[in-house]
Coordinates of C-alpha atoms in Angstrom, one line a residue:
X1 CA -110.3 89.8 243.8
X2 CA -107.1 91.6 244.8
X3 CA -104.1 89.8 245.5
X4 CA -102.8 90.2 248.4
X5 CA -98.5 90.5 247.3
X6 CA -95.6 90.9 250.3
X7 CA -93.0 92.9 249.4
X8 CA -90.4 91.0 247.7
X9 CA -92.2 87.7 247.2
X10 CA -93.6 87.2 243.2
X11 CA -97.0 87.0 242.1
X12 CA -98.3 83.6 240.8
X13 CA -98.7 85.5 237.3
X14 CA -95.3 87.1 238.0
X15 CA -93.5 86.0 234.9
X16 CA -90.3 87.9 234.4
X17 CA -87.7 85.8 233.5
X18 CA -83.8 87.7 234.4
X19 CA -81.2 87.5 231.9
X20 CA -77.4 87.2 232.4
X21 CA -75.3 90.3 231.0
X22 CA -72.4 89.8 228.3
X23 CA -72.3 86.9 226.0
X24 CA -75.4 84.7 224.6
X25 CA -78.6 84.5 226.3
X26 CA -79.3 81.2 228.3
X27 CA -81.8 78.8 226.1
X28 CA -85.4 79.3 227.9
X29 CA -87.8 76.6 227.3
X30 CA -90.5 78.9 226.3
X31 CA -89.0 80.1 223.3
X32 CA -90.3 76.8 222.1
X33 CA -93.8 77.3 222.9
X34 CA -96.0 77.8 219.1
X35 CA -97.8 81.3 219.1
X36 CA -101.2 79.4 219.8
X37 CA -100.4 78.5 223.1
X38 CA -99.2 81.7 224.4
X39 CA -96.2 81.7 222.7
X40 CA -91.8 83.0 224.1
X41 CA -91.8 85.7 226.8
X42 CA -92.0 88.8 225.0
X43 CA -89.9 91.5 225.5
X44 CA -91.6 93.3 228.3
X45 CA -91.4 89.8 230.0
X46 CA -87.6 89.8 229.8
X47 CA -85.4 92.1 231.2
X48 CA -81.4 92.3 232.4
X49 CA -80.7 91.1 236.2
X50 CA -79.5 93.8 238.3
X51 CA -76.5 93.6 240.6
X52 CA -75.8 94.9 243.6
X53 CA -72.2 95.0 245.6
X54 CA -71.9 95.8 249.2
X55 CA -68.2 95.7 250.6
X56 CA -68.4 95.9 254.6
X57 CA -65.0 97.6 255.6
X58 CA -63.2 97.7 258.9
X59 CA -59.2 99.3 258.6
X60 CA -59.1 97.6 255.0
X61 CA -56.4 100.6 253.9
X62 CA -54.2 97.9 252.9
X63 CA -56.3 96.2 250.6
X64 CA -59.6 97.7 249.7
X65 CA -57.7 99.6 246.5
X66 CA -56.9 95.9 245.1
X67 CA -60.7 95.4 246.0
X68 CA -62.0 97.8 244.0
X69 CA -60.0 97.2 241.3
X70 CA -60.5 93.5 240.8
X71 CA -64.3 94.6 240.7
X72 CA -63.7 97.5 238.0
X73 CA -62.2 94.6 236.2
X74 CA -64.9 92.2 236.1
X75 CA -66.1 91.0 233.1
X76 CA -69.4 91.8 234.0
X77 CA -68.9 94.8 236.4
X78 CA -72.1 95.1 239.6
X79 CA -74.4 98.0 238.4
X80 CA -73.0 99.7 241.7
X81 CA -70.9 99.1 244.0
X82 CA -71.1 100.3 247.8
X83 CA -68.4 100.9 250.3
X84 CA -69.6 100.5 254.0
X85 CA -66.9 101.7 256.3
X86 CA -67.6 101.0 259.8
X87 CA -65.7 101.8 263.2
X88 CA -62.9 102.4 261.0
X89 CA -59.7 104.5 262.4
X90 CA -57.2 104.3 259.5
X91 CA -57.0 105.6 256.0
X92 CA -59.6 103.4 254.2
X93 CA -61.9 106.2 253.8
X94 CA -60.0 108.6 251.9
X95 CA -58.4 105.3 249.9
X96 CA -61.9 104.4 249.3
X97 CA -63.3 107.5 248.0
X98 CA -60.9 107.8 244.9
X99 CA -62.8 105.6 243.1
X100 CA -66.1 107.2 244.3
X101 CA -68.4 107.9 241.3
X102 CA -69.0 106.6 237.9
X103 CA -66.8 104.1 235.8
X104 CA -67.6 102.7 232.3
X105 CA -66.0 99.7 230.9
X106 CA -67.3 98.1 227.2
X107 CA -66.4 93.9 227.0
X108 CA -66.4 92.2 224.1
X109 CA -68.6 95.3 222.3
X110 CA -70.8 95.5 225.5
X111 CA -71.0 99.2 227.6
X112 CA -71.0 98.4 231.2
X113 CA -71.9 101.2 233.6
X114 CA -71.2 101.0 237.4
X115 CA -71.5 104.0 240.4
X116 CA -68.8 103.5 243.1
X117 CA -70.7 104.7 246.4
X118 CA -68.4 105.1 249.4
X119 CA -70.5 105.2 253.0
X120 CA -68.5 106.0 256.2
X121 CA -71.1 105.1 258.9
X122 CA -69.0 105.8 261.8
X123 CA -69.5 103.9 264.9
X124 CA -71.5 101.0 264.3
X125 CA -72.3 98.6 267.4
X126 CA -73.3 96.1 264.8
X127 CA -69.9 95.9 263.5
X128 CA -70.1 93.8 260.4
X129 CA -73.5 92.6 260.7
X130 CA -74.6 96.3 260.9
X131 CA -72.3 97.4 257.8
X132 CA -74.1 94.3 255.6
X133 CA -77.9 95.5 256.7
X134 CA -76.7 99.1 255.5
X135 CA -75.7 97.4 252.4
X136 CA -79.0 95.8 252.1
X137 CA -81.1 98.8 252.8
X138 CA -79.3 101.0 250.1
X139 CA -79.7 98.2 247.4
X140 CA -82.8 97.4 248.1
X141 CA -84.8 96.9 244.3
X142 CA -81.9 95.5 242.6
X143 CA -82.5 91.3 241.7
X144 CA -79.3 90.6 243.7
X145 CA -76.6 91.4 246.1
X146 CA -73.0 90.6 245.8
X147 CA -71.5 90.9 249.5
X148 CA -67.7 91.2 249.3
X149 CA -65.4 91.2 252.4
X150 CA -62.7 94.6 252.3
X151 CA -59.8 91.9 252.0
X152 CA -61.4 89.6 249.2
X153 CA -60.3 90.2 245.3
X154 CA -62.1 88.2 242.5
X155 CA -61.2 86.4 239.4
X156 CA -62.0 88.5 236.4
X157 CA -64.5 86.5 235.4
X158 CA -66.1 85.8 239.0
X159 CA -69.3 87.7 238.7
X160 CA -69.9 86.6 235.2
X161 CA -70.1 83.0 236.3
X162 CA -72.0 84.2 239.5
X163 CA -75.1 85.3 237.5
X164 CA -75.6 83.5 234.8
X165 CA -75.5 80.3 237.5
X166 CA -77.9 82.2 239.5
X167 CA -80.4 83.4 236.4
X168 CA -80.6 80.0 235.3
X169 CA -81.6 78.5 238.3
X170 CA -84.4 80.6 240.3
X171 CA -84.0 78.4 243.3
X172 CA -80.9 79.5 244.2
X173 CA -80.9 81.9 247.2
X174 CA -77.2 82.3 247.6
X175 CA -74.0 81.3 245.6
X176 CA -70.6 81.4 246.9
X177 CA -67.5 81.4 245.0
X178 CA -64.6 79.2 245.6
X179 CA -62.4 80.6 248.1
X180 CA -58.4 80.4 248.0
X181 CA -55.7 82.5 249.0
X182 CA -53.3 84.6 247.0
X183 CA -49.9 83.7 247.9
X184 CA -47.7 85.5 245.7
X185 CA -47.3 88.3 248.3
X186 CA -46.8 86.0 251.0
X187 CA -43.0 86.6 253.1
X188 CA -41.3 84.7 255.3
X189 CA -41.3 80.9 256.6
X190 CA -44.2 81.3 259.1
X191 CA -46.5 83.0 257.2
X192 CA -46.3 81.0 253.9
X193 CA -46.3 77.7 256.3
X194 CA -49.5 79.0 257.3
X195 CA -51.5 80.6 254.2
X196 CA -50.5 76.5 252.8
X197 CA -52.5 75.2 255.6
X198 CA -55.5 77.5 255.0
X199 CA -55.2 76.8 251.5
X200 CA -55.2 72.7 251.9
X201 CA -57.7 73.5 254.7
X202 CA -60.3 75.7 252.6
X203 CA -59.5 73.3 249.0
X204 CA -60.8 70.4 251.0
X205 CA -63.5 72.2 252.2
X206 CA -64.6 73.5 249.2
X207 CA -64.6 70.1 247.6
X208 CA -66.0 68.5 250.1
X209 CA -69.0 71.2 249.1
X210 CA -68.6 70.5 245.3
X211 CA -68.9 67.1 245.5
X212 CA -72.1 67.0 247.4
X213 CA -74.3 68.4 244.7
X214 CA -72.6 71.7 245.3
X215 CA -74.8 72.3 248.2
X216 CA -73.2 75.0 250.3
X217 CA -73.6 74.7 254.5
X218 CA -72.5 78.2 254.5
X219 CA -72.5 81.3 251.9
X220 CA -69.1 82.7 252.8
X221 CA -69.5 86.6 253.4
X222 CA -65.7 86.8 251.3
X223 CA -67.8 86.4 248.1
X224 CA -71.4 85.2 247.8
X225 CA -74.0 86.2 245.6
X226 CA -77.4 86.8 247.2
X227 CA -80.9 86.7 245.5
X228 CA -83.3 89.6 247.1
X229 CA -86.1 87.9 247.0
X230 CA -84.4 85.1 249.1
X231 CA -83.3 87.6 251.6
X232 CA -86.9 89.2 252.0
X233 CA -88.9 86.1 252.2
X234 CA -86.2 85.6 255.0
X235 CA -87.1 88.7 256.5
X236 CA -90.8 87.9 256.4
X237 CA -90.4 84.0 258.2
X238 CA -88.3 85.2 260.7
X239 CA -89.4 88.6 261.6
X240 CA -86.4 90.3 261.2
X241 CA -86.1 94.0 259.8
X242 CA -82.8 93.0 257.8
X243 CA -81.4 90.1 256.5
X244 CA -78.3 89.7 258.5
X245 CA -79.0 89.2 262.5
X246 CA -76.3 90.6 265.6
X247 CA -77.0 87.2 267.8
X248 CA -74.8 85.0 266.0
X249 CA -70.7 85.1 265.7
X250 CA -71.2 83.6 262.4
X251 CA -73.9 85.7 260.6
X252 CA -73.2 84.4 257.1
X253 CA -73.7 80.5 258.4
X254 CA -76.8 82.0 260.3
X255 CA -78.2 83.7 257.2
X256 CA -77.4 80.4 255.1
X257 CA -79.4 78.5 257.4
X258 CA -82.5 80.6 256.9
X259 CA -82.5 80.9 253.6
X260 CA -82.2 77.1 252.8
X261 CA -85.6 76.5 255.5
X262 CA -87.1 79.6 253.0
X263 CA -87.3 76.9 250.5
X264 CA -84.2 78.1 248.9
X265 CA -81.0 76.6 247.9
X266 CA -77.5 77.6 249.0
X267 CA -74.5 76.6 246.1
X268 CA -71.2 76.8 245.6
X269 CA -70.1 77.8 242.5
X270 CA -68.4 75.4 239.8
X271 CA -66.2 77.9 238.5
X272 CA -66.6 81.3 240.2
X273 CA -63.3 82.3 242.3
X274 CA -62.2 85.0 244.8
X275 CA -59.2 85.0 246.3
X276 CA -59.2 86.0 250.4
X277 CA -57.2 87.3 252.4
X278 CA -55.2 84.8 254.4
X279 CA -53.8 85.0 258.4
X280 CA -50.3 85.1 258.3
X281 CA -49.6 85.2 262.1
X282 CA -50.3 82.3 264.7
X283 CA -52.0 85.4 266.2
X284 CA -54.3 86.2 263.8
X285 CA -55.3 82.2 262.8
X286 CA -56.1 81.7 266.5
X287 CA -58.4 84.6 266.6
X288 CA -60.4 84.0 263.2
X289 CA -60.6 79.9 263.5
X290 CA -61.7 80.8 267.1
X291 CA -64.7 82.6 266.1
X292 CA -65.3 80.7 263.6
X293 CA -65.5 77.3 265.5
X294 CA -67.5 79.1 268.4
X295 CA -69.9 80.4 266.0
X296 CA -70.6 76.9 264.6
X297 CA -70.9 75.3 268.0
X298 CA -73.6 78.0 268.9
X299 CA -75.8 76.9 265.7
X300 CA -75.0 72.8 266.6
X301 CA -76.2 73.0 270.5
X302 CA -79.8 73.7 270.8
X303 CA -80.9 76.4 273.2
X304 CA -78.6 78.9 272.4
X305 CA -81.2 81.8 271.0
X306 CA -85.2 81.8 270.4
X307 CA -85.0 80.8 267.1
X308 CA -83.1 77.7 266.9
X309 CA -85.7 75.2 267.0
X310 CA -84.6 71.9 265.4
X311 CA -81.6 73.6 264.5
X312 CA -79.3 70.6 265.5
X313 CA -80.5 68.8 262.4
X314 CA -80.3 71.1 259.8
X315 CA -79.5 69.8 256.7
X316 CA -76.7 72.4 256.0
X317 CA -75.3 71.6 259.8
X318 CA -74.2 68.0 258.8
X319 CA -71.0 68.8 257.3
X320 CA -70.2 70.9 260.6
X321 CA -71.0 67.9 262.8
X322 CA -68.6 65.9 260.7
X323 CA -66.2 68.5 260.9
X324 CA -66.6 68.1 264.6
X325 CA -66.4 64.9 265.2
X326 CA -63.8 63.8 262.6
X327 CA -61.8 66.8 265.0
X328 CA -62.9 65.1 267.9
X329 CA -60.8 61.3 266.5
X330 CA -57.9 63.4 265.6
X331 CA -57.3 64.9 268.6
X332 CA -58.4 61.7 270.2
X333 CA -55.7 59.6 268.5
X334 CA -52.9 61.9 268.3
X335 CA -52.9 62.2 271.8
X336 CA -53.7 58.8 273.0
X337 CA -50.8 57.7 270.5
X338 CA -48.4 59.8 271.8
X339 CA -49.0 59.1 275.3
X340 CA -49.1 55.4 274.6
X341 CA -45.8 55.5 273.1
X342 CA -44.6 58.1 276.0
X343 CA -45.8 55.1 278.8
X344 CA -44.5 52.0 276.4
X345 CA -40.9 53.4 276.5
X346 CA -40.6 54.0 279.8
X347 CA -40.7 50.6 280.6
X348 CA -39.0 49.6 278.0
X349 CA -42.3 47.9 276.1
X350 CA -42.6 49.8 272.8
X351 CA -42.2 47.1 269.6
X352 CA -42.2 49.0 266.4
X353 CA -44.4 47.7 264.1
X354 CA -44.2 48.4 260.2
X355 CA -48.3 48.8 260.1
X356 CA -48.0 52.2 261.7
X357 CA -46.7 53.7 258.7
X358 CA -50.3 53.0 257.2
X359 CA -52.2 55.7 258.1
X360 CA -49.3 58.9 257.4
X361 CA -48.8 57.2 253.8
X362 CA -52.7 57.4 253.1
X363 CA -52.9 60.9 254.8
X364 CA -50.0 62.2 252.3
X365 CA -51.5 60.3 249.5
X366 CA -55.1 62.2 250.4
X367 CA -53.2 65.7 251.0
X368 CA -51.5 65.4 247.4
X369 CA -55.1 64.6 246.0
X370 CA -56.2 67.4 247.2
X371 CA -53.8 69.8 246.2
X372 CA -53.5 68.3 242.6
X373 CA -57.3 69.2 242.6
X374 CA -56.2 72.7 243.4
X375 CA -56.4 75.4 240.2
X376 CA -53.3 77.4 241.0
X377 CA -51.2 74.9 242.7
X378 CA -47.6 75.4 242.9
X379 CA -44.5 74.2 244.1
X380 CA -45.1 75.1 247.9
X381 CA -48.3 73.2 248.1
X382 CA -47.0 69.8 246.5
X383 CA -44.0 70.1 249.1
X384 CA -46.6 71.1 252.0
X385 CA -48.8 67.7 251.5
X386 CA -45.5 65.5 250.0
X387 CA -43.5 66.4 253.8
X388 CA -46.0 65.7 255.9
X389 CA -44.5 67.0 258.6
X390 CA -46.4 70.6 257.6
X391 CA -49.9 69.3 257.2
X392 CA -49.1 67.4 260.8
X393 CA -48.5 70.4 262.5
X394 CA -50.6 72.5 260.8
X395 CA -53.7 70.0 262.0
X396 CA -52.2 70.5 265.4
X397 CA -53.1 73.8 265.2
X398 CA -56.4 73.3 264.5
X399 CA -57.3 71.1 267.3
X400 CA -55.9 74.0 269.8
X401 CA -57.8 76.1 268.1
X402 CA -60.8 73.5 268.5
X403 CA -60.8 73.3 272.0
X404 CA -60.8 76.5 273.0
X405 CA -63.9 77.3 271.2
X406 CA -65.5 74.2 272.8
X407 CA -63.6 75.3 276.4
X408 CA -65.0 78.5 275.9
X409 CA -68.5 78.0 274.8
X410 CA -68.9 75.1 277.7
X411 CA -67.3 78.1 280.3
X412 CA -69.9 80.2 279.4
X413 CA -67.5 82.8 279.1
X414 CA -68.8 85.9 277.8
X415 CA -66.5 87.3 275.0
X416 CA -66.6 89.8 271.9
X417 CA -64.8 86.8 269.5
X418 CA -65.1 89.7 267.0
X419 CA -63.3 92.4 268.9
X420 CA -60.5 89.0 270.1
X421 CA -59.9 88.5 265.9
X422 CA -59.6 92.2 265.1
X423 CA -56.8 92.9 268.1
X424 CA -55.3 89.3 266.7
X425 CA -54.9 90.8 263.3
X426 CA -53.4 94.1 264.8
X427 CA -50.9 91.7 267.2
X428 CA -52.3 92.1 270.2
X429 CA -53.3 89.8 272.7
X430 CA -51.6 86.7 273.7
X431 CA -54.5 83.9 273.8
X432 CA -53.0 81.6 270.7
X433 CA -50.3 80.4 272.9
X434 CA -53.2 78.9 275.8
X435 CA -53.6 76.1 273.8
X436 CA -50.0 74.8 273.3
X437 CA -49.6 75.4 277.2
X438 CA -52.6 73.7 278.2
X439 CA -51.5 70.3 276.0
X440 CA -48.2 70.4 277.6
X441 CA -49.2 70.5 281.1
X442 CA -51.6 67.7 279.8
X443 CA -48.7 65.7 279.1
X444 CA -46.8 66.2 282.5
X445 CA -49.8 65.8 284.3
X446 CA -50.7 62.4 282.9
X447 CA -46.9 61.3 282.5
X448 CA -46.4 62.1 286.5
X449 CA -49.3 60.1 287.1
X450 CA -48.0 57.1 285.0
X451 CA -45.2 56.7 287.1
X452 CA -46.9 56.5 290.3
X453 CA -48.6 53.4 289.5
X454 CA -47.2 50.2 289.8
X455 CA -45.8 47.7 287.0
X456 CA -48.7 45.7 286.7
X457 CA -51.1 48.5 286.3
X458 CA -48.9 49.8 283.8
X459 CA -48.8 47.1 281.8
X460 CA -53.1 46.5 282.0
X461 CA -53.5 49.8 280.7
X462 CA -51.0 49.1 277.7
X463 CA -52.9 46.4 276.5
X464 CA -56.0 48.0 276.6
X465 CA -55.1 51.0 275.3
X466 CA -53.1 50.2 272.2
X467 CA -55.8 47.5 270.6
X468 CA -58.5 50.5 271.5
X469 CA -56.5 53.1 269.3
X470 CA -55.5 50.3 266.9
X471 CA -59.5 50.4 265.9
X472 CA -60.1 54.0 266.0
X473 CA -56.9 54.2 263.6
X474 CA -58.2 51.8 261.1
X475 CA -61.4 53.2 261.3
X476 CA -59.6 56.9 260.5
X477 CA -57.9 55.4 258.0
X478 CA -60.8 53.5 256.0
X479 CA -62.7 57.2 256.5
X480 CA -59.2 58.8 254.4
X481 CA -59.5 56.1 251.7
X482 CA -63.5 56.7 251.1
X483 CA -61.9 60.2 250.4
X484 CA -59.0 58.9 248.6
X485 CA -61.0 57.0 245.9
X486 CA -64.3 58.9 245.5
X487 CA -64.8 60.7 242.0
X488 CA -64.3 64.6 242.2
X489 CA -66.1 65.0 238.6
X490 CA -63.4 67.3 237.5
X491 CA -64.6 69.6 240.1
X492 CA -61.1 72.2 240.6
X493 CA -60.6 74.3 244.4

């Protein structure tokens, strides 16, 4: 009887087992098996994964040189290594193509052969999402794809760790590495104000990830390891002709989604790290976090496309609703605090009271656990979560960046978030200051109003609404010492 076999997916009798390159093989249970029963895999049943590395890039002439070079370095360097320059007007080709061909590298007594391939695809509608499919098409037969962002440079080691977790565990679809940001060539006050934030932002994150089983809501396209087979069987459920689809603003939480409903797992590595490249402009922030947020609000409301059925209640979508919510109490309190205190000291009714203090002390206490759990942490990071004052303004910029997506996605309004990020970046457009202005005629607003109503309506709406944000507060701050106290496992961000 013939077997009917998909392309991609493993026969039942399909017993290859991949093995990690460089040091020691990984133990395999079989080896244990007497001769009688069938006995180890032999040698034909055993063979060396295969790597693949696909770098979408879009104007990365800056970078893409430290890109390459971090990869030439690895310890266990991709058996190739494609390029995929897309809509691209600067000098990233030419950049690219000096390390096109092959490059040999022997660690610790073992040769290591890679083929740089450099792929200028012109205009590509698809943008990004288009540049990854190419990726996919031209490594198709290799075990695994390493997707690589043009601005993202990896810890010597990074691959290394990436397969051997992968070979050991076949139900792993995708594998991300621990993302953190390279400050050392950070200038000037704003910009290393902000790449702290994203680093306190994306270390709490990535714990939050670690110490959840590792389980990963989304395989970050900076650095994530991909298992072919995952991606096909993908392909197959879905009815898609590449892994990667153009209806989403966030492709790689998309693409995460579907491969943990293949049956899959989606993981964060325990020791893999890349470092990404940071925003360093108020500019640029608002036009990445914007996409960002919008492209997880279009996988949390149902409707949105065809193939979100059930998609509210995704497993890998539960950390984005806390996300979300916990956003929704910050801004919530921060406002309703200051407004309060606005409104209780204009009539003179404003009694200080020593419990306030509370909450920022278990905030700072939470912001320097964080950062101790951080691998490279420095100087600028301890005095980032010790002031306060930093991580308070920096979370102020993440609520403005908040509601706009939510303003925009419940306005319907039709935009290219993609095209908004990648003018941001260059320093065009003006959009990152909407928030702020929209706050502060908030405040005038709802101020003008308070004074047109009379004492005794004043004073109602002072009682009721300092016990109501007294709760909400304590509630906050018993949700900040769950975080405070729970065991990290020696996990590191």
């Amino acid at each position: 009887m013939t077997q009917l076999v998909l392309h991609g997916m493993r026969r039942a009798t399909d017993r290859v087992q991949l093995l990690a390159r460089g040091t020691g093989q990984v133990p395999d249970i079989s080896s244990l098996v007497p001769a009688e029963f069938g006995g180890p895999a032999t040698p034909e049943e055993q063979r060396h994964a295969t790597i693949s590395c696909i770098i979408p890039a879009y104007n990365e002439q800056s970078t893409i040189s430290e890109v390459l070079t971090s990869l030439l370095g690895q310890t266990r360097l991709p058996d190739a290594i494609h390029v995929i320059i897309n809509n691209t007007d600067d000098d990233t080709p030419e950049i690219a193509r000096r390390f096109e061909g092959e490059h040999q590298r022997v660690v610790k007594g073992e040769l290591f052969t890679t083929v740089v391939h450099v792929h200028d695809i012109g205009e590509n509608p698809d943008k990004k999402v288009g540049a990854l499919n190419f990726g996919y098409y031209v490594s198709r037969g290799y075990d695994y794809i390493l997707g690589v962002d043009g601005d993202t440079t990896l810890d010597r080691r990074c691959l290394e760790w990436l397969e051997k977790e992968m070979v050991t565990d076949p139900r792993i679809g995708g594998l991300s590495a621990i993302y953190t940001f390279d400050k050392s060539r950070v200038k000037g006050a704003m910009a290393t104000f902000l790449v702290a934030g994203q680093r306190a932002q994306f270390a709490g994150f990535n714990m939050d990830n670690l110490v959840r089983g590792r389980n990963m809501a989304v395989l970050g396209g900076q650095c994530s390891l991909f298992s072919v087979r995952a991606l096909e069987t993908v392909m197959y459920r879905n009815h898609q002709s590449a892994p990667w689809v153009r209806d989403s603003e966030v492709e790689d939480s998309k693409l995460s989604l579907q491969i943990k409903d293949a049956g899959f797992s989606t993981k964060i590595s325990a020791r893999a790290r890349a470092f990404v490249g940071p925003m360093e402009t108020l500019r640029a922030l608002h036009g990445q976090q914007v996409k960002w947020n919008f492209g997880g609000i279009d996988l949390l409301w149902p409707g949105q496309r065809g193939d979100n059925k059930g998609q509210p209640l995704h497993p890998n979508l539960r950390l984005r609703w806390y996300e979300n919510v916990s956003m929704l109490f910050n801004i919530s309190t921060r406002m309703a605090f200051l407004l309060l205190l606005a409104a209780a000291l204009s009539i003179d009714a404003f009694v200080f009271n020593p419990v306030w203090l509370i909450p920022p002390v278990v905030a700072t206490l939470l912001n320097l656990r964080i950062v101790a759990s951080m691998h490279d942490k420095s100087a600028s990071d301890i005095f980032y979560a010790l002031l306060l004052a930093p991580a308070e303004l920096y979370m102020w910029i993440r609520m403005g960046h908040f509601v706009t997506a939510w303003v925009q996605f419940f306005a319907r309004v039709e935009k290219d978030n993609w095209a908004a990020q990648a003018d941001a970046e260059r320093g065009r457009g003006s959009a990152y200051v909407m928030p702020a202005v929209c706050a502060a005629a908030t405040f005038v607003v709802l101020i003008f109003a308070w004074s047109q109503q009379s004492v005794g309506i004043q004073s109602a709406i002072l009682s009721i609404g300092w016990p109501v944000l007294y709760l909400v507060t304590v509630l906050q701050t018993l949700f900040m010492v769950k975080k405070l106290v729970r065991r990290q496992r020696g996990f590191t961000v």
